[in-house]
Amino acid sequence: ASGFVVAFALQGTLSNFASGLLIMINKPFDVGDEVDVGGGIEGRVEELNIFSTLIRTTDGIKKIVPNNTI
């Protein structure tokens, strides 16, 4: 039962991790690219890591987007 609780608690983190791996392997975009991602966020990619992507919007606002929403 405790294993189920831990797996359920880590579901979002593991999803972001898996999505991050796929982004880094397939490279659909790279740092410096203009993107339009889930949730209506568009701007320039400033940083990619295994769990999230940092995007600077056209308004100059930095947004951290979880990789499982991209």
Coordinates of N, CA and C in Angstrom, one line a residue:
A1 N 0.8 -1.2 0.0 CA 0.0 0.0 0.0 C 0.9 1.3 0.0
S2 N 2.0 1.2 0.7 CA 2.8 2.4 0.8 C 3.5 2.7 -0.6
G3 N 3.8 1.6 -1.3 CA 4.4 1.8 -2.6 C 3.4 2.5 -3.6
F4 N 2.1 2.2 -3.4 CA 1.1 2.8 -4.2 C 1.0 4.3 -3.9
V5 N 1.1 4.6 -2.6 CA 1.1 6.0 -2.2 C 2.3 6.8 -2.8
V6 N 3.5 6.2 -2.7 CA 4.7 6.9 -3.2 C 4.6 7.0 -4.7
A7 N 4.2 6.0 -5.4 CA 4.1 6.1 -6.9 C 3.0 7.1 -7.3
F8 N 1.9 7.2 -6.6 CA 0.9 8.2 -6.9 C 1.4 9.6 -6.6
A9 N 2.2 9.8 -5.5 CA 2.7 11.1 -5.2 C 3.8 11.5 -6.2
L10 N 4.5 10.6 -6.8 CA 5.6 11.0 -7.8 C 5.1 11.0 -9.2
Q11 N 3.8 10.8 -9.4 CA 3.3 10.7 -10.8 C 3.6 11.9 -11.6
G12 N 3.4 13.1 -11.1 CA 3.7 14.3 -11.9 C 5.2 14.5 -12.2
T13 N 6.0 14.2 -11.2 CA 7.5 14.3 -11.3 C 8.0 13.3 -12.3
L14 N 7.5 12.1 -12.3 CA 8.0 11.1 -13.2 C 7.5 11.4 -14.7
S15 N 6.3 12.0 -14.8 CA 5.8 12.4 -16.1 C 6.6 13.5 -16.7
N16 N 7.0 14.5 -15.8 CA 7.9 15.6 -16.3 C 9.3 15.1 -16.7
F17 N 9.8 14.1 -15.9 CA 11.1 13.5 -16.2 C 11.0 12.8 -17.6
A18 N 10.0 12.0 -17.8 CA 9.9 11.2 -19.0 C 9.7 12.2 -20.2
S19 N 8.9 13.2 -20.0 CA 8.7 14.2 -21.1 C 10.0 14.9 -21.4
G20 N 10.8 15.3 -20.4 CA 12.1 15.9 -20.5 C 13.1 15.1 -21.3
L21 N 13.1 13.8 -21.0 CA 14.0 12.9 -21.8 C 13.6 12.9 -23.2
L22 N 12.3 12.8 -23.5 CA 11.9 12.8 -24.9 C 12.2 14.1 -25.6
I23 N 12.0 15.2 -25.0 CA 12.4 16.5 -25.6 C 13.9 16.5 -25.9
M24 N 14.7 16.1 -24.9 CA 16.1 16.1 -25.1 C 16.6 15.1 -26.2
I25 N 15.9 14.0 -26.4 CA 16.3 13.0 -27.4 C 15.8 13.5 -28.8
N26 N 14.6 13.8 -28.9 CA 14.0 14.2 -30.2 C 14.3 15.6 -30.6
K27 N 14.6 16.5 -29.7 CA 15.0 17.9 -30.0 C 14.0 18.6 -30.9
P28 N 12.7 18.6 -30.5 CA 11.7 19.4 -31.4 C 12.0 20.9 -31.4
F29 N 12.7 21.4 -30.4 CA 13.1 22.8 -30.3 C 14.4 22.9 -29.5
D30 N 15.0 24.0 -29.6 CA 16.3 24.2 -28.9 C 16.3 25.6 -28.2
V31 N 17.3 25.8 -27.4 CA 17.4 27.2 -26.8 C 17.5 28.2 -27.9
G32 N 16.7 29.3 -27.7 CA 16.7 30.4 -28.7 C 15.6 30.3 -29.7
D33 N 14.9 29.1 -29.8 CA 13.8 29.0 -30.7 C 12.5 29.7 -30.2
E34 N 11.7 30.2 -31.1 CA 10.4 30.8 -30.8 C 9.4 29.6 -30.7
V35 N 8.6 29.5 -29.7 CA 7.7 28.4 -29.5 C 6.3 28.9 -29.1
D36 N 5.3 28.0 -29.3 CA 4.0 28.2 -28.8 C 3.6 26.9 -28.2
V37 N 3.5 26.9 -26.8 CA 3.3 25.6 -26.1 C 2.0 25.5 -25.4
G38 N 1.7 24.4 -24.9 CA 0.4 24.2 -24.2 C 0.1 25.3 -23.1
G39 N -1.1 25.6 -23.0 CA -1.5 26.6 -22.1 C -1.5 28.0 -22.6
G40 N -1.2 28.2 -23.9 CA -1.2 29.5 -24.6 C 0.0 30.3 -24.3
I41 N 1.1 29.7 -23.9 CA 2.4 30.4 -23.7 C 3.2 30.4 -25.0
E42 N 3.6 31.6 -25.4 CA 4.5 31.7 -26.5 C 5.6 32.6 -26.2
G43 N 6.8 32.3 -26.7 CA 7.9 33.1 -26.5 C 9.2 32.4 -26.9
R44 N 10.3 32.8 -26.4 CA 11.6 32.3 -26.8 C 12.1 31.4 -25.7
V45 N 12.6 30.2 -26.1 CA 13.1 29.2 -25.1 C 14.5 29.7 -24.6
E46 N 14.6 29.8 -23.3 CA 15.8 30.3 -22.7 C 16.6 29.2 -22.0
E47 N 15.9 28.1 -21.6 CA 16.6 27.1 -20.9 C 15.8 25.8 -20.9
L48 N 16.5 24.7 -21.1 CA 15.8 23.3 -21.1 C 16.5 22.5 -20.0
N49 N 15.7 21.9 -19.2 CA 16.2 20.9 -18.3 C 15.3 19.7 -18.2
I50 N 15.7 18.7 -17.4 CA 15.0 17.4 -17.4 C 13.5 17.5 -17.0
F51 N 13.2 18.5 -16.1 CA 11.8 18.6 -15.6 C 11.0 19.7 -16.2
S52 N 11.6 20.8 -16.7 CA 10.9 22.0 -17.1 C 11.6 22.7 -18.2
T53 N 10.9 23.7 -18.8 CA 11.5 24.5 -19.8 C 11.2 26.0 -19.4
L54 N 12.2 26.8 -19.5 CA 12.1 28.2 -19.2 C 11.9 29.0 -20.5
I55 N 10.7 29.7 -20.5 CA 10.4 30.5 -21.7 C 10.2 32.0 -21.4
R56 N 10.8 32.8 -22.1 CA 10.6 34.3 -21.9 C 9.5 34.7 -23.0
T57 N 8.4 35.2 -22.4 CA 7.3 35.5 -23.3 C 7.6 36.8 -24.1
T58 N 6.7 37.1 -25.0 CA 6.9 38.3 -25.8 C 6.8 39.6 -24.9
D59 N 6.1 39.5 -23.7 CA 6.0 40.6 -22.8 C 7.3 40.7 -21.9
G60 N 8.2 39.8 -22.1 CA 9.4 39.8 -21.3 C 9.4 39.1 -19.9
I61 N 8.3 38.3 -19.7 CA 8.1 37.6 -18.5 C 8.6 36.2 -18.7
K62 N 9.4 35.7 -17.6 CA 9.9 34.4 -17.7 C 8.9 33.4 -17.1
K63 N 8.6 32.3 -17.8 CA 7.6 31.3 -17.4 C 8.3 30.0 -17.4
I64 N 8.1 29.3 -16.3 CA 8.7 27.9 -16.2 C 7.5 27.0 -16.5
V65 N 7.7 26.2 -17.6 CA 6.6 25.3 -18.1 C 7.0 23.9 -17.8
P66 N 6.2 23.1 -17.1 CA 6.6 21.7 -16.9 C 6.6 21.0 -18.2
N67 N 7.6 20.1 -18.4 CA 7.7 19.4 -19.7 C 6.6 18.6 -20.1
N68 N 5.8 18.1 -19.2 CA 4.6 17.2 -19.5 C 3.5 18.0 -20.2
T69 N 3.5 19.4 -20.1 CA 2.5 20.2 -20.8 C 2.9 20.7 -22.1
I70 N 4.2 20.4 -22.5 CA 4.7 20.9 -23.8 C 4.3 19.9 -24.9

